[in-house]
Amino acid sequence: METTPGFDGLRCVDCEATFEAATATHRCPDCGGILDPTYDYDAIDVTREELASRRFDSMWRYEELLPFTRDAAVSMGEGATALVECPRLADELGVGAVYIKDEGRNPTGTFKDRGQTVAMTAASQHGASDVALASAGNAGQSAAAYAGRADIDSHVFLPSRAGFTNKAMVNVHGGDMTIVEGRIGDAGAAYDDAMSEHEDWYSVKTFVTPYRHEGKKTMLYETVEQLDWAVPDHVVYPTGGGVGLVGMHKAAKELRDLGLTDDLPAMYAAQSEGCAPVVRAFEEGRDVHEPWDTPDTICGGIEIPDPGASPLILDALRESDGGAVATSDDDILDAGTLVAKHEGVEMGATCAAAASGAWQLAEDGEFGADDTVVLLNTGTANKDADVLRSHLMSKGI
Ligand SMILES: *Cc1c(COP(=O)(O)O)cnc(C)c1O
Ligand SMILES: [Zn+2]
């Protein structure tokens, strides 16, 4: 495999057994736990100056801190997204500065591309002929795109309520799409059935492949570098499966352990009141979530009632001294339209949970007057312009 010199292999987050990446491809062969890429950080020599000398052109500029070489990557120049300063939002929230990390500028319009570029590189390195996943929509679109580029067949299982753009673009990328009546759990069940019938299919599903959170961690590297190495005080993240949140927390610890930074940002999980298993577990002081009975939110990307990695999410929130916040769909859509109106940034409906959550956290007194707050705009509003527009309609606008 075309791995980077510092990449050590995979470690199970449950039983702590370690494995070689060439042979362990998905969950822990011993206990079924999530595998996490590990590195020999002593052997990794990246400095602020060295990074500054590289073009800001792709997340693969952090190659030393990724498992595979940039040369081997199935890549379309994903990452390297803008960090947009939002002074009016900072005033409204009563903080020193607000920035939006605009992940809508990725090849398929969401940060899912950061996960898929690494997962698809792994699939390609392992010689996969077919990849498969269940997704709420954006990950499926992204996987179909990257699979096409890698000349791998993709099998995408989406719930009927996935957005039109997602469904259309899976077709356009040449993916094999199965639409399952119902929600993400129903799509997941159909995917499970298909996986058991096709032993040669290679999963690129969240936390089944060890590489999606690994790709998403680059959002934090970029953010810190874009802030001239000042670690933001708070990062608010629209949380479904928590892949990005877990990845960014890992990245913050890596930067600290490499001596590039001193602090960790406080990580916050923002969810919709219609599906908030992580917020409930955080508030109840539990180490693991309980599945949400009747998920119902307009925020499809975070309508994840049973996030399997919740122990990792809750650890990240507590270890970073962050928190969790849920707001209503109505408030979320209000926040999304307000950000578009006041700052120009086009936040997807799901992503607006981060803005709405930040408002709530500000009201709760969680932020200081000089603090820097980063909101993750995980995907472009183009994909749900209809949702945002009809929200205005419901207000008579
Ligand atoms: C998938 C998705 C999320 C949730 O991501 P996780 O990292 O799994 O929590 C948030 N926003 C958008 C737009 C998404 O597509
Ligand atoms: Zn294990």
Coordinates of C-alpha atoms in Angstrom, one line a residue, residues 149-371:
R149 CA -13.0 8.7 -10.4
A150 CA -11.3 5.6 -9.0
D151 CA -13.0 3.3 -11.6
I152 CA -14.8 1.4 -8.9
D153 CA -18.5 0.5 -9.0
S154 CA -20.6 2.1 -6.3
H155 CA -23.8 0.9 -4.6
V156 CA -25.6 3.6 -2.7
F157 CA -28.6 3.0 -0.4
L158 CA -30.6 6.1 0.3
P159 CA -33.9 6.7 2.2
S160 CA -36.8 8.0 0.2
R161 CA -36.5 11.4 2.0
A162 CA -33.0 12.0 0.7
G163 CA -32.8 15.2 -1.3
F164 CA -33.3 15.4 -5.0
T165 CA -29.8 16.6 -5.8
N166 CA -28.3 13.7 -4.0
K167 CA -30.4 11.2 -5.9
A168 CA -29.9 12.8 -9.2
M169 CA -26.1 13.1 -8.8
V170 CA -25.7 9.5 -7.7
N171 CA -27.2 8.6 -11.1
V172 CA -25.1 11.2 -12.9
H173 CA -21.9 9.8 -11.4
G174 CA -22.9 6.3 -12.6
G175 CA -23.6 4.9 -9.2
D176 CA -26.0 2.0 -8.6
M177 CA -28.7 3.5 -6.4
T178 CA -31.3 1.8 -4.2
I179 CA -34.0 4.1 -2.7
V180 CA -35.5 2.6 0.4
E181 CA -38.9 3.7 1.7
G182 CA -38.4 5.3 5.1
R183 CA -35.4 6.8 6.9
I184 CA -31.7 6.2 7.3
G185 CA -32.3 3.1 9.4
D186 CA -34.3 1.5 6.7
A187 CA -31.6 2.3 4.1
G188 CA -29.1 0.9 6.5
A189 CA -31.0 -2.4 6.8
A190 CA -31.2 -2.7 3.0
Y191 CA -27.5 -2.1 2.8
D192 CA -26.8 -4.7 5.5
D193 CA -28.8 -7.3 3.5
A194 CA -27.0 -6.4 0.3
M195 CA -23.6 -6.6 2.0
S196 CA -24.3 -10.1 3.3
E197 CA -25.1 -11.2 -0.3
H198 CA -22.1 -9.6 -1.8
E199 CA -18.9 -10.6 0.0
D200 CA -16.7 -8.7 -2.4
W201 CA -18.4 -5.3 -1.7
Y202 CA -16.1 -3.0 0.2
S203 CA -17.9 -0.7 2.7
V204 CA -17.3 3.0 2.7
K205 CA -19.9 3.6 5.4
T206 CA -19.4 5.9 8.4
F207 CA -17.1 4.3 11.1
V208 CA -17.2 1.0 9.2
T209 CA -14.3 2.1 7.2
P210 CA -11.6 3.6 9.5
Y211 CA -10.9 6.4 7.1
R212 CA -13.8 8.8 7.0
H213 CA -13.2 10.6 10.3
E214 CA -9.5 10.5 9.4
G215 CA -10.2 12.6 6.3
K216 CA -12.6 15.0 8.1
K217 CA -10.0 15.8 10.7
T218 CA -8.3 18.1 8.2
M219 CA -11.1 20.7 8.7
L220 CA -9.4 21.5 12.1
Y221 CA -5.9 21.6 10.7
E222 CA -7.0 24.1 8.1
T223 CA -9.0 26.2 10.5
V224 CA -6.1 26.6 12.9
E225 CA -3.7 27.4 10.1
Q226 CA -6.1 29.9 8.6
L227 CA -6.3 31.6 12.1
D228 CA -2.5 32.0 12.0
W229 CA -2.2 29.1 14.5
A230 CA -4.6 30.6 17.1
V231 CA -6.8 27.8 18.3
P232 CA -10.5 28.9 18.3
D233 CA -12.2 28.9 21.6
H234 CA -15.3 27.2 20.4
V235 CA -16.2 25.0 17.4
V236 CA -19.9 24.3 16.8
Y237 CA -20.6 21.3 14.6
P238 CA -24.0 20.1 13.2
T239 CA -23.8 16.5 14.5
G240 CA -25.3 13.4 13.1
G241 CA -22.9 10.4 13.3
G242 CA -20.3 12.7 14.7
V243 CA -17.6 11.8 12.1
G244 CA -16.4 15.3 11.7
L245 CA -16.5 16.2 15.3
V246 CA -14.5 13.1 16.4
G247 CA -12.1 13.7 13.6
M248 CA -11.6 17.4 14.4
H249 CA -11.0 16.6 18.1
K250 CA -8.4 14.1 17.1
A251 CA -6.8 16.7 14.9
A252 CA -6.7 19.2 17.7
K253 CA -4.9 16.7 19.9
E254 CA -2.5 15.9 17.2
L255 CA -1.5 19.5 16.6
R256 CA -1.0 19.9 20.4
D257 CA 1.0 16.8 20.7
L258 CA 3.2 17.8 17.7
G259 CA 3.9 21.0 19.6
L260 CA 2.2 23.2 16.9
T261 CA -0.5 24.5 19.3
D262 CA -1.1 24.6 23.0
D263 CA -4.8 24.3 23.5
L264 CA -7.8 22.3 22.4
P265 CA -10.9 24.1 21.1
A266 CA -14.1 23.4 23.0
M267 CA -16.2 21.2 20.7
Y268 CA -20.0 21.5 20.6
A269 CA -22.5 19.1 19.1
A270 CA -25.5 21.0 17.6
Q271 CA -28.5 18.9 16.8
S272 CA -32.2 19.4 16.0
E273 CA -34.8 18.9 18.8
G274 CA -36.4 16.4 16.4
C275 CA -33.4 14.0 16.7
A276 CA -31.0 14.8 19.5
P277 CA -29.6 11.5 21.0
V278 CA -26.2 13.0 21.6
V279 CA -27.5 16.1 23.3
R280 CA -29.7 14.0 25.6
A281 CA -26.8 11.7 26.5
F282 CA -24.6 14.6 27.2
E283 CA -27.1 16.3 29.4
E284 CA -27.8 13.1 31.3
G285 CA -24.1 12.6 31.9
R286 CA -24.2 9.3 30.0
D287 CA -21.2 7.7 28.1
V288 CA -23.4 6.4 25.3
H289 CA -26.6 7.5 23.7
E290 CA -30.0 5.8 23.7
P291 CA -31.5 5.5 20.2
W292 CA -34.0 8.3 19.4
D293 CA -37.5 6.9 19.1
T294 CA -39.2 9.0 16.4
P295 CA -36.6 11.0 14.5
D296 CA -38.2 13.9 12.7
T297 CA -36.3 16.9 11.4
I298 CA -35.9 18.8 8.2
C299 CA -32.1 18.5 8.8
G300 CA -31.6 15.3 6.9
G301 CA -27.9 15.2 7.3
I302 CA -28.1 15.0 11.1
E303 CA -31.3 12.9 11.3
I304 CA -29.2 10.0 12.8
P305 CA -31.2 8.4 15.6
D306 CA -28.7 5.8 16.5
P307 CA -25.1 7.2 16.1
G308 CA -22.9 4.2 16.8
A309 CA -19.9 6.3 17.7
S310 CA -21.6 8.3 20.4
P311 CA -19.0 7.2 23.1
L312 CA -16.3 8.9 20.9
I313 CA -18.5 12.0 20.4
L314 CA -19.3 12.3 24.1
D315 CA -15.6 11.8 25.0
A316 CA -14.6 14.6 22.6
L317 CA -17.2 17.0 24.0
R318 CA -16.2 16.3 27.6
E319 CA -12.4 16.1 27.0
S320 CA -12.5 19.5 25.2
D321 CA -14.8 21.1 27.8
G322 CA -17.4 21.7 25.2
G323 CA -21.1 20.8 25.2
A324 CA -24.2 19.9 23.2
V325 CA -27.2 21.9 22.2
A326 CA -30.5 21.2 20.4
T327 CA -32.7 23.8 18.8
S328 CA -36.0 23.5 16.8
D329 CA -36.2 23.1 13.1
D330 CA -37.9 26.5 12.9
D331 CA -35.0 28.2 14.7
I332 CA -32.5 26.3 12.6
L333 CA -34.1 27.5 9.3
D334 CA -34.4 31.0 10.7
A335 CA -30.7 30.9 11.5
G336 CA -29.8 29.6 8.0
T337 CA -31.8 32.4 6.3
L338 CA -30.4 35.0 8.6
V339 CA -26.8 34.0 7.9
A340 CA -27.4 34.1 4.2
K341 CA -29.0 37.6 4.6
H342 CA -26.5 39.1 6.9
E343 CA -23.2 37.5 5.8
G344 CA -23.9 36.1 2.4
V345 CA -22.7 32.6 3.3
E346 CA -25.1 30.0 2.0
M347 CA -25.6 27.5 4.8
G348 CA -27.4 24.2 4.1
A349 CA -30.5 23.6 6.2
T350 CA -28.7 20.8 8.1
C351 CA -25.7 23.0 8.7
A352 CA -27.8 25.9 10.0
A353 CA -28.1 23.8 13.2
A354 CA -24.6 25.0 14.0
A355 CA -25.6 28.6 13.7
S356 CA -28.8 28.1 15.6
G357 CA -27.0 26.2 18.2
A358 CA -24.4 28.9 18.5
W359 CA -27.2 31.5 19.2
Q360 CA -28.5 29.2 21.9
L361 CA -25.1 28.7 23.4
A362 CA -24.5 32.5 23.4
E363 CA -27.9 33.0 25.2
D364 CA -26.8 30.3 27.7
G365 CA -23.7 32.4 28.5
E366 CA -21.3 29.8 27.1
F367 CA -19.2 32.2 25.2
G368 CA -17.0 35.1 26.4
A369 CA -17.0 38.6 25.0
D370 CA -13.6 38.1 23.3
D371 CA -14.0 34.5 22.2

